JSON list of C-alpha atoms in Angstrom, two decimals:
[
{"chain": "A", "resi": 171, "resn": "LEU", "atom": "CA", "xyz": [17.22, 0.03, -15.11]},
{"chain": "A", "resi": 172, "resn": "LYS", "atom": "CA", "xyz": [16.99, -2.60, -12.41]},
{"chain": "A", "resi": 173, "resn": "LEU", "atom": "CA", "xyz": [17.05, -2.07, -8.69]},
{"chain": "A", "resi": 174, "resn": "GLU", "atom": "CA", "xyz": [18.32, -4.90, -6.49]},
{"chain": "A", "resi": 175, "resn": "PHE", "atom": "CA", "xyz": [16.30, -5.67, -3.25]},
{"chain": "A", "resi": 176, "resn": "LYS", "atom": "CA", "xyz": [16.17, -8.53, -0.86]},
{"chain": "A", "resi": 177, "resn": "VAL", "atom": "CA", "xyz": [13.17, -9.86, -3.05]},
{"chain": "A", "resi": 178, "resn": "GLY", "atom": "CA", "xyz": [15.32, -9.74, -6.10]},
{"chain": "A", "resi": 179, "resn": "LEU", "atom": "CA", "xyz": [15.56, -7.46, -9.11]},
{"chain": "A", "resi": 180, "resn": "VAL", "atom": "CA", "xyz": [13.02, -4.94, -9.79]},
{"chain": "A", "resi": 181, "resn": "ASP", "atom": "CA", "xyz": [12.58, -3.70, -13.33]},
{"chain": "A", "resi": 182, "resn": "VAL", "atom": "CA", "xyz": [12.10, 0.16, -13.41]},
{"chain": "A", "resi": 183, "resn": "SER", "atom": "CA", "xyz": [11.36, 2.40, -16.46]},
{"chain": "A", "resi": 184, "resn": "ALA", "atom": "CA", "xyz": [11.15, 6.13, -17.05]},
{"chain": "A", "resi": 185, "resn": "GLN", "atom": "CA", "xyz": [9.03, 8.21, -19.35]},
{"chain": "A", "resi": 186, "resn": "GLU", "atom": "CA", "xyz": [9.96, 11.87, -18.87]},
{"chain": "A", "resi": 187, "resn": "ASP", "atom": "CA", "xyz": [9.34, 12.54, -15.00]},
{"chain": "A", "resi": 188, "resn": "THR", "atom": "CA", "xyz": [7.19, 9.54, -14.42]},
{"chain": "A", "resi": 189, "resn": "TRP", "atom": "CA", "xyz": [8.92, 6.36, -13.31]},
{"chain": "A", "resi": 190, "resn": "THR", "atom": "CA", "xyz": [7.35, 2.94, -13.09]},
{"chain": "A", "resi": 191, "resn": "PHE", "atom": "CA", "xyz": [8.35, -0.35, -11.36]},
{"chain": "A", "resi": 192, "resn": "VAL", "atom": "CA", "xyz": [7.16, -3.78, -12.00]},
{"chain": "A", "resi": 193, "resn": "ALA", "atom": "CA", "xyz": [6.33, -5.80, -8.66]},
{"chain": "A", "resi": 194, "resn": "PRO", "atom": "CA", "xyz": [8.79, -8.83, -8.34]},
{"chain": "A", "resi": 195, "resn": "ALA", "atom": "CA", "xyz": [5.94, -11.12, -7.75]},
{"chain": "A", "resi": 196, "resn": "SER", "atom": "CA", "xyz": [3.57, -12.10, -10.59]},
{"chain": "A", "resi": 197, "resn": "GLY", "atom": "CA", "xyz": [0.54, -14.40, -10.83]},
{"chain": "A", "resi": 198, "resn": "MET", "atom": "CA", "xyz": [-1.36, -15.02, -7.50]},
{"chain": "A", "resi": 199, "resn": "PRO", "atom": "CA", "xyz": [0.12, -12.87, -4.65]},
{"chain": "A", "resi": 200, "resn": "GLU", "atom": "CA", "xyz": [0.96, -14.45, -1.28]},
{"chain": "A", "resi": 201, "resn": "THR", "atom": "CA", "xyz": [-1.88, -13.66, 1.15]},
{"chain": "A", "resi": 202, "resn": "ARG", "atom": "CA", "xyz": [-2.85, -14.60, 4.70]},
{"chain": "A", "resi": 203, "resn": "SER", "atom": "CA", "xyz": [-5.40, -13.86, 7.25]},
{"chain": "A", "resi": 204, "resn": "THR", "atom": "CA", "xyz": [-4.56, -11.86, 10.29]},
{"chain": "A", "resi": 205, "resn": "GLY", "atom": "CA", "xyz": [-5.67, -14.49, 12.65]},
{"chain": "A", "resi": 206, "resn": "LEU", "atom": "CA", "xyz": [-7.40, -11.82, 14.74]},
{"chain": "A", "resi": 207, "resn": "PRO", "atom": "CA", "xyz": [-10.94, -10.66, 14.88]},
{"chain": "A", "resi": 208, "resn": "ASP", "atom": "CA", "xyz": [-11.94, -7.78, 12.19]},
{"chain": "A", "resi": 209, "resn": "ASP", "atom": "CA", "xyz": [-12.95, -5.39, 15.08]},
{"chain": "A", "resi": 210, "resn": "PHE", "atom": "CA", "xyz": [-9.70, -5.66, 16.79]},
{"chain": "A", "resi": 211, "resn": "ILE", "atom": "CA", "xyz": [-7.83, -5.00, 13.58]},
{"chain": "A", "resi": 212, "resn": "ALA", "atom": "CA", "xyz": [-10.16, -1.91, 13.00]},
{"chain": "A", "resi": 213, "resn": "ARG", "atom": "CA", "xyz": [-9.59, -0.59, 16.32]},
{"chain": "A", "resi": 214, "resn": "MET", "atom": "CA", "xyz": [-5.80, -0.57, 15.74]},
{"chain": "A", "resi": 215, "resn": "VAL", "atom": "CA", "xyz": [-6.46, 2.26, 13.45]},
{"chain": "A", "resi": 216, "resn": "GLY", "atom": "CA", "xyz": [-9.36, 3.88, 15.36]},
{"chain": "A", "resi": 217, "resn": "LEU", "atom": "CA", "xyz": [-12.07, 2.45, 13.25]},
{"chain": "A", "resi": 218, "resn": "THR", "atom": "CA", "xyz": [-14.89, -0.20, 13.75]},
{"chain": "A", "resi": 219, "resn": "ALA", "atom": "CA", "xyz": [-15.63, -3.40, 12.17]},
{"chain": "A", "resi": 220, "resn": "ALA", "atom": "CA", "xyz": [-18.70, -1.61, 10.44]},
{"chain": "A", "resi": 221, "resn": "ASP", "atom": "CA", "xyz": [-16.00, 0.49, 8.60]},
{"chain": "A", "resi": 222, "resn": "LEU", "atom": "CA", "xyz": [-14.27, -2.46, 6.94]},
{"chain": "A", "resi": 223, "resn": "LEU", "atom": "CA", "xyz": [-15.10, -3.32, 3.32]},
{"chain": "A", "resi": 224, "resn": "GLU", "atom": "CA", "xyz": [-13.73, -6.81, 3.75]},
{"chain": "A", "resi": 225, "resn": "SER", "atom": "CA", "xyz": [-11.49, -8.53, 6.44]},
{"chain": "A", "resi": 226, "resn": "PRO", "atom": "CA", "xyz": [-8.07, -7.20, 6.60]},
{"chain": "A", "resi": 227, "resn": "MET", "atom": "CA", "xyz": [-5.28, -9.37, 5.22]},
{"chain": "A", "resi": 228, "resn": "TRP", "atom": "CA", "xyz": [-1.60, -9.65, 4.69]},
{"chain": "A", "resi": 229, "resn": "VAL", "atom": "CA", "xyz": [-0.61, -9.27, 1.13]},
{"chain": "A", "resi": 230, "resn": "ASN", "atom": "CA", "xyz": [3.00, -9.86, -0.43]},
{"chain": "A", "resi": 231, "resn": "THR", "atom": "CA", "xyz": [3.97, -8.95, -3.64]},
{"chain": "A", "resi": 232, "resn": "GLY", "atom": "CA", "xyz": [7.57, -8.31, -2.75]},
{"chain": "A", "resi": 233, "resn": "THR", "atom": "CA", "xyz": [7.11, -7.37, 1.05]},
{"chain": "A", "resi": 234, "resn": "ASP", "atom": "CA", "xyz": [4.30, -8.17, 3.00]},
{"chain": "A", "resi": 235, "resn": "GLN", "atom": "CA", "xyz": [1.98, -5.48, 4.52]},
{"chain": "A", "resi": 236, "resn": "LEU", "atom": "CA", "xyz": [-1.40, -5.38, 6.26]},
{"chain": "A", "resi": 237, "resn": "LEU", "atom": "CA", "xyz": [-4.09, -4.27, 3.83]},
{"chain": "A", "resi": 238, "resn": "MET", "atom": "CA", "xyz": [-7.28, -2.80, 5.45]},
{"chain": "A", "resi": 239, "resn": "PRO", "atom": "CA", "xyz": [-9.90, -2.16, 2.83]},
{"chain": "A", "resi": 240, "resn": "VAL", "atom": "CA", "xyz": [-12.62, 0.21, 4.11]},
{"chain": "A", "resi": 241, "resn": "ARG", "atom": "CA", "xyz": [-15.85, 1.24, 2.80]},
{"chain": "A", "resi": 242, "resn": "SER", "atom": "CA", "xyz": [-15.61, 4.94, 2.32]},
{"chain": "A", "resi": 243, "resn": "VAL", "atom": "CA", "xyz": [-13.05, 7.73, 1.92]},
{"chain": "A", "resi": 244, "resn": "ASP", "atom": "CA", "xyz": [-14.34, 9.28, 5.16]},
{"chain": "A", "resi": 245, "resn": "ALA", "atom": "CA", "xyz": [-13.17, 6.07, 7.07]},
{"chain": "A", "resi": 246, "resn": "VAL", "atom": "CA", "xyz": [-9.64, 6.56, 5.57]},
{"chain": "A", "resi": 247, "resn": "ALA", "atom": "CA", "xyz": [-9.51, 10.22, 6.69]},
{"chain": "A", "resi": 248, "resn": "ARG", "atom": "CA", "xyz": [-10.93, 9.26, 10.24]},
{"chain": "A", "resi": 249, "resn": "ALA", "atom": "CA", "xyz": [-8.16, 6.51, 10.64]},
{"chain": "A", "resi": 250, "resn": "GLN", "atom": "CA", "xyz": [-5.97, 7.23, 13.54]},
{"chain": "A", "resi": 251, "resn": "PRO", "atom": "CA", "xyz": [-3.69, 4.55, 15.23]},
{"chain": "A", "resi": 252, "resn": "ALA", "atom": "CA", "xyz": [-4.71, 3.81, 18.73]},
{"chain": "A", "resi": 253, "resn": "GLY", "atom": "CA", "xyz": [-1.72, 4.56, 20.96]},
{"chain": "A", "resi": 254, "resn": "ASP", "atom": "CA", "xyz": [-2.81, 2.02, 23.57]},
{"chain": "A", "resi": 255, "resn": "LEU", "atom": "CA", "xyz": [-2.73, -0.97, 20.92]},
{"chain": "A", "resi": 256, "resn": "LEU", "atom": "CA", "xyz": [0.69, -0.19, 19.37]},
{"chain": "A", "resi": 257, "resn": "ASN", "atom": "CA", "xyz": [2.31, -3.09, 21.33]},
{"chain": "A", "resi": 258, "resn": "GLN", "atom": "CA", "xyz": [-0.44, -5.44, 19.97]},
{"chain": "A", "resi": 259, "resn": "TRP", "atom": "CA", "xyz": [-0.03, -4.35, 16.23]},
{"chain": "A", "resi": 260, "resn": "LEU", "atom": "CA", "xyz": [0.67, -7.26, 13.99]},
{"chain": "A", "resi": 261, "resn": "VAL", "atom": "CA", "xyz": [4.19, -7.86, 12.84]},
{"chain": "A", "resi": 262, "resn": "SER", "atom": "CA", "xyz": [5.31, -8.46, 9.02]},
{"chain": "A", "resi": 263, "resn": "SER", "atom": "CA", "xyz": [7.72, -11.09, 8.08]},
{"chain": "A", "resi": 264, "resn": "LEU", "atom": "CA", "xyz": [10.32, -8.29, 8.11]},
{"chain": "A", "resi": 265, "resn": "GLY", "atom": "CA", "xyz": [9.61, -7.22, 11.69]},
{"chain": "A", "resi": 266, "resn": "ARG", "atom": "CA", "xyz": [7.63, -4.32, 10.73]},
{"chain": "A", "resi": 267, "resn": "LYS", "atom": "CA", "xyz": [4.30, -3.00, 12.10]},
{"chain": "A", "resi": 268, "resn": "THR", "atom": "CA", "xyz": [2.40, -1.29, 9.32]},
{"chain": "A", "resi": 269, "resn": "ALA", "atom": "CA", "xyz": [-1.23, -0.85, 8.29]},
{"chain": "A", "resi": 270, "resn": "TYR", "atom": "CA", "xyz": [-2.40, 0.44, 4.73]},
{"chain": "A", "resi": 271, "resn": "VAL", "atom": "CA", "xyz": [-5.95, 1.55, 5.06]},
{"chain": "A", "resi": 272, "resn": "PHE", "atom": "CA", "xyz": [-7.54, 2.37, 1.71]},
{"chain": "A", "resi": 273, "resn": "ALA", "atom": "CA", "xyz": [-10.82, 2.87, 0.23]},
{"chain": "A", "resi": 274, "resn": "PHE", "atom": "CA", "xyz": [-12.33, 3.33, -3.36]},
{"chain": "A", "resi": 275, "resn": "ASP", "atom": "CA", "xyz": [-13.61, 6.78, -4.20]},
{"chain": "A", "resi": 276, "resn": "GLY", "atom": "CA", "xyz": [-16.98, 5.53, -5.61]},
{"chain": "A", "resi": 277, "resn": "ASP", "atom": "CA", "xyz": [-18.03, 1.93, -6.30]},
{"chain": "A", "resi": 278, "resn": "ALA", "atom": "CA", "xyz": [-15.46, -0.50, -5.18]},
{"chain": "A", "resi": 279, "resn": "ALA", "atom": "CA", "xyz": [-16.34, -2.72, -8.40]},
{"chain": "A", "resi": 280, "resn": "SER", "atom": "CA", "xyz": [-15.47, -0.10, -10.86]},
{"chain": "A", "resi": 281, "resn": "SER", "atom": "CA", "xyz": [-13.90, 2.94, -9.31]},
{"chain": "A", "resi": 282, "resn": "ALA", "atom": "CA", "xyz": [-10.53, 4.14, -10.89]},
{"chain": "A", "resi": 283, "resn": "GLU", "atom": "CA", "xyz": [-9.61, 6.01, -7.83]},
{"chain": "A", "resi": 284, "resn": "VAL", "atom": "CA", "xyz": [-8.52, 5.06, -4.28]},
{"chain": "A", "resi": 285, "resn": "VAL", "atom": "CA", "xyz": [-7.63, 7.05, -1.21]},
{"chain": "A", "resi": 286, "resn": "ALA", "atom": "CA", "xyz": [-5.12, 5.45, 1.12]},
{"chain": "A", "resi": 287, "resn": "ARG", "atom": "CA", "xyz": [-3.01, 6.02, 4.14]},
{"chain": "A", "resi": 288, "resn": "TYR", "atom": "CA", "xyz": [0.05, 4.03, 5.22]},
{"chain": "A", "resi": 289, "resn": "PHE", "atom": "CA", "xyz": [0.83, 3.89, 8.96]},
{"chain": "A", "resi": 290, "resn": "PHE", "atom": "CA", "xyz": [4.06, 2.38, 10.48]},
{"chain": "A", "resi": 291, "resn": "THR", "atom": "CA", "xyz": [5.41, 2.28, 13.94]},
{"chain": "A", "resi": 292, "resn": "MET", "atom": "CA", "xyz": [8.92, 3.86, 14.60]},
{"chain": "A", "resi": 293, "resn": "GLN", "atom": "CA", "xyz": [11.80, 2.77, 16.52]},
{"chain": "A", "resi": 294, "resn": "GLY", "atom": "CA", "xyz": [11.64, 4.10, 20.00]},
{"chain": "A", "resi": 295, "resn": "GLY", "atom": "CA", "xyz": [7.82, 4.48, 19.84]},
{"chain": "A", "resi": 296, "resn": "GLY", "atom": "CA", "xyz": [5.17, 6.25, 18.14]},
{"chain": "A", "resi": 297, "resn": "VAL", "atom": "CA", "xyz": [3.56, 6.01, 14.57]},
{"chain": "A", "resi": 298, "resn": "ALA", "atom": "CA", "xyz": [4.50, 7.89, 11.50]},
{"chain": "A", "resi": 299, "resn": "GLU", "atom": "CA", "xyz": [2.48, 8.17, 8.13]},
{"chain": "A", "resi": 300, "resn": "ASP", "atom": "CA", "xyz": [4.09, 7.77, 4.78]},
{"chain": "A", "resi": 301, "resn": "PRO", "atom": "CA", "xyz": [2.89, 10.19, 2.18]},
{"chain": "A", "resi": 302, "resn": "GLY", "atom": "CA", "xyz": [3.51, 7.73, -0.71]},
{"chain": "A", "resi": 303, "resn": "THR", "atom": "CA", "xyz": [4.18, 4.06, -0.53]},
{"chain": "A", "resi": 304, "resn": "GLY", "atom": "CA", "xyz": [5.00, 2.21, -3.85]},
{"chain": "A", "resi": 305, "resn": "SER", "atom": "CA", "xyz": [5.46, -1.15, -2.10]},
{"chain": "A", "resi": 306, "resn": "ALA", "atom": "CA", "xyz": [1.92, -0.95, -0.56]},
{"chain": "A", "resi": 307, "resn": "CYS", "atom": "CA", "xyz": [0.43, 0.46, -3.86]},
{"chain": "A", "resi": 308, "resn": "ALA", "atom": "CA", "xyz": [1.92, -2.89, -5.42]},
{"chain": "A", "resi": 309, "resn": "ASN", "atom": "CA", "xyz": [0.33, -5.05, -2.56]},
{"chain": "A", "resi": 310, "resn": "LEU", "atom": "CA", "xyz": [-3.11, -3.05, -3.49]},
{"chain": "A", "resi": 311, "resn": "GLY", "atom": "CA", "xyz": [-2.61, -4.62, -6.84]},
{"chain": "A", "resi": 312, "resn": "GLY", "atom": "CA", "xyz": [-2.05, -7.96, -5.26]},
{"chain": "A", "resi": 313, "resn": "TRP", "atom": "CA", "xyz": [-5.24, -7.57, -3.14]},
{"chain": "A", "resi": 314, "resn": "LEU", "atom": "CA", "xyz": [-7.31, -6.88, -6.52]},
{"chain": "A", "resi": 315, "resn": "ILE", "atom": "CA", "xyz": [-5.97, -10.13, -7.79]},
{"chain": "A", "resi": 316, "resn": "ALA", "atom": "CA", "xyz": [-6.62, -12.00, -4.56]},
{"chain": "A", "resi": 317, "resn": "ALA", "atom": "CA", "xyz": [-9.89, -10.42, -4.12]},
{"chain": "A", "resi": 318, "resn": "GLY", "atom": "CA", "xyz": [-10.92, -11.67, -7.68]},
{"chain": "A", "resi": 319, "resn": "ARG", "atom": "CA", "xyz": [-11.49, -8.13, -9.02]},
{"chain": "A", "resi": 320, "resn": "PRO", "atom": "CA", "xyz": [-11.85, -8.00, -13.01]},
{"chain": "A", "resi": 321, "resn": "LEU", "atom": "CA", "xyz": [-8.44, -7.44, -14.72]},
{"chain": "A", "resi": 322, "resn": "PRO", "atom": "CA", "xyz": [-6.95, -5.66, -16.43]},
{"chain": "A", "resi": 323, "resn": "ARG", "atom": "CA", "xyz": [-7.36, -2.66, -14.11]},
{"chain": "A", "resi": 324, "resn": "SER", "atom": "CA", "xyz": [-5.86, 0.62, -13.66]},
{"chain": "A", "resi": 325, "resn": "VAL", "atom": "CA", "xyz": [-6.31, 2.84, -10.55]},
{"chain": "A", "resi": 326, "resn": "GLN", "atom": "CA", "xyz": [-4.91, 6.25, -9.32]},
{"chain": "A", "resi": 327, "resn": "ILE", "atom": "CA", "xyz": [-4.14, 6.21, -5.66]},
{"chain": "A", "resi": 328, "resn": "ARG", "atom": "CA", "xyz": [-4.28, 9.42, -3.69]},
{"chain": "A", "resi": 329, "resn": "GLN", "atom": "CA", "xyz": [-1.99, 9.43, -0.55]},
{"chain": "A", "resi": 330, "resn": "GLY", "atom": "CA", "xyz": [-0.31, 11.80, 1.73]},
{"chain": "A", "resi": 331, "resn": "GLU", "atom": "CA", "xyz": [-3.10, 14.34, 2.04]},
{"chain": "A", "resi": 332, "resn": "ALA", "atom": "CA", "xyz": [-3.47, 14.02, 5.84]},
{"chain": "A", "resi": 333, "resn": "VAL", "atom": "CA", "xyz": [0.22, 14.69, 6.34]},
{"chain": "A", "resi": 334, "resn": "GLY", "atom": "CA", "xyz": [0.31, 17.73, 3.91]},
{"chain": "A", "resi": 335, "resn": "ARG", "atom": "CA", "xyz": [2.38, 15.93, 1.27]},
{"chain": "A", "resi": 336, "resn": "LYS", "atom": "CA", "xyz": [0.00, 15.12, -1.53]},
{"chain": "A", "resi": 337, "resn": "CYS", "atom": "CA", "xyz": [1.03, 12.25, -3.57]},
{"chain": "A", "resi": 338, "resn": "THR", "atom": "CA", "xyz": [-0.39, 10.29, -6.61]},
{"chain": "A", "resi": 339, "resn": "LEU", "atom": "CA", "xyz": [0.48, 6.92, -7.65]},
{"chain": "A", "resi": 340, "resn": "HIS", "atom": "CA", "xyz": [-0.49, 5.07, -10.76]},
{"chain": "A", "resi": 341, "resn": "LEU", "atom": "CA", "xyz": [-1.35, 1.29, -10.37]},
{"chain": "A", "resi": 342, "resn": "HIS", "atom": "CA", "xyz": [-1.95, -1.13, -13.45]},
{"chain": "A", "resi": 343, "resn": "VAL", "atom": "CA", "xyz": [-2.53, -4.85, -13.11]},
{"chain": "A", "resi": 344, "resn": "SER", "atom": "CA", "xyz": [-2.50, -6.54, -16.39]},
{"chain": "A", "resi": 345, "resn": "ALA", "atom": "CA", "xyz": [-4.76, -9.48, -17.42]},
{"chain": "A", "resi": 346, "resn": "GLU", "atom": "CA", "xyz": [-1.69, -11.61, -16.89]},
{"chain": "A", "resi": 347, "resn": "ARG", "atom": "CA", "xyz": [-1.51, -10.34, -13.11]},
{"chain": "A", "resi": 348, "resn": "ARG", "atom": "CA", "xyz": [1.64, -8.16, -13.59]},
{"chain": "A", "resi": 349, "resn": "ILE", "atom": "CA", "xyz": [1.65, -5.27, -11.24]},
{"chain": "A", "resi": 350, "resn": "HIS", "atom": "CA", "xyz": [2.98, -1.79, -12.38]},
{"chain": "A", "resi": 351, "resn": "VAL", "atom": "CA", "xyz": [3.29, 1.04, -10.02]},
{"chain": "A", "resi": 352, "resn": "GLY", "atom": "CA", "xyz": [4.36, 4.51, -11.22]},
{"chain": "A", "resi": 353, "resn": "GLY", "atom": "CA", "xyz": [4.39, 8.25, -10.25]},
{"chain": "A", "resi": 354, "resn": "ARG", "atom": "CA", "xyz": [6.16, 11.45, -10.96]},
{"chain": "A", "resi": 355, "resn": "VAL", "atom": "CA", "xyz": [9.58, 11.84, -9.53]},
{"chain": "A", "resi": 356, "resn": "ILE", "atom": "CA", "xyz": [11.10, 15.21, -8.73]},
{"chain": "A", "resi": 357, "resn": "GLU", "atom": "CA", "xyz": [14.85, 15.35, -8.67]},
{"chain": "A", "resi": 358, "resn": "LEU", "atom": "CA", "xyz": [16.22, 16.95, -5.45]},
{"chain": "A", "resi": 359, "resn": "GLY", "atom": "CA", "xyz": [19.71, 16.51, -5.99]},
{"chain": "A", "resi": 360, "resn": "ARG", "atom": "CA", "xyz": [22.48, 14.37, -7.50]},
{"chain": "A", "resi": 361, "resn": "GLY", "atom": "CA", "xyz": [25.98, 13.38, -6.72]},
{"chain": "A", "resi": 362, "resn": "PHE", "atom": "CA", "xyz": [28.95, 11.00, -7.01]},
{"chain": "A", "resi": 363, "resn": "VAL", "atom": "CA", "xyz": [30.63, 8.59, -4.67]},
{"chain": "A", "resi": 364, "resn": "ASP", "atom": "CA", "xyz": [34.22, 7.66, -5.36]},
{"chain": "A", "resi": 365, "resn": "ILE", "atom": "CA", "xyz": [35.03, 4.08, -3.92]}
]
């Protein structure tokens, strides 16, 4: 099936209870620097510049988000948005303030597992954490491309543990730079709308 978003049509396929979408962008993703010092970006989520694996950057494979690669799974676990800096968080092209903090569980060059957390500011104030973020996972695929990592590459992303809602996403970036994101879907209900 196809889902229609502002960025266009997104192909989605299902095999039993695993659903996979193909990111609307292919080839080299859109990226841009934050324009701010790494230590400030790290402090936004309670970390230091020494925790960063590489400089954070905006990545867009359908919707732009701030990706923050860190050196260790421990740094991901320690990440905690700094309340006094929320008004200075960077804003995406859609007017959102987000941060996707991730680390490879093992060697960054070859590990097939990533641990991630996705923070976003809420209307009215405060920060929430998403237990599973397909769009940010797709942008991780874009990050792999932009960072020049060898392709093809498949990665399993663990997210949501910090909020008690474990989620596993599957990312595959093909040699042709097509980004596939999937995971198990649990049906909670169904219904009909008459128009």
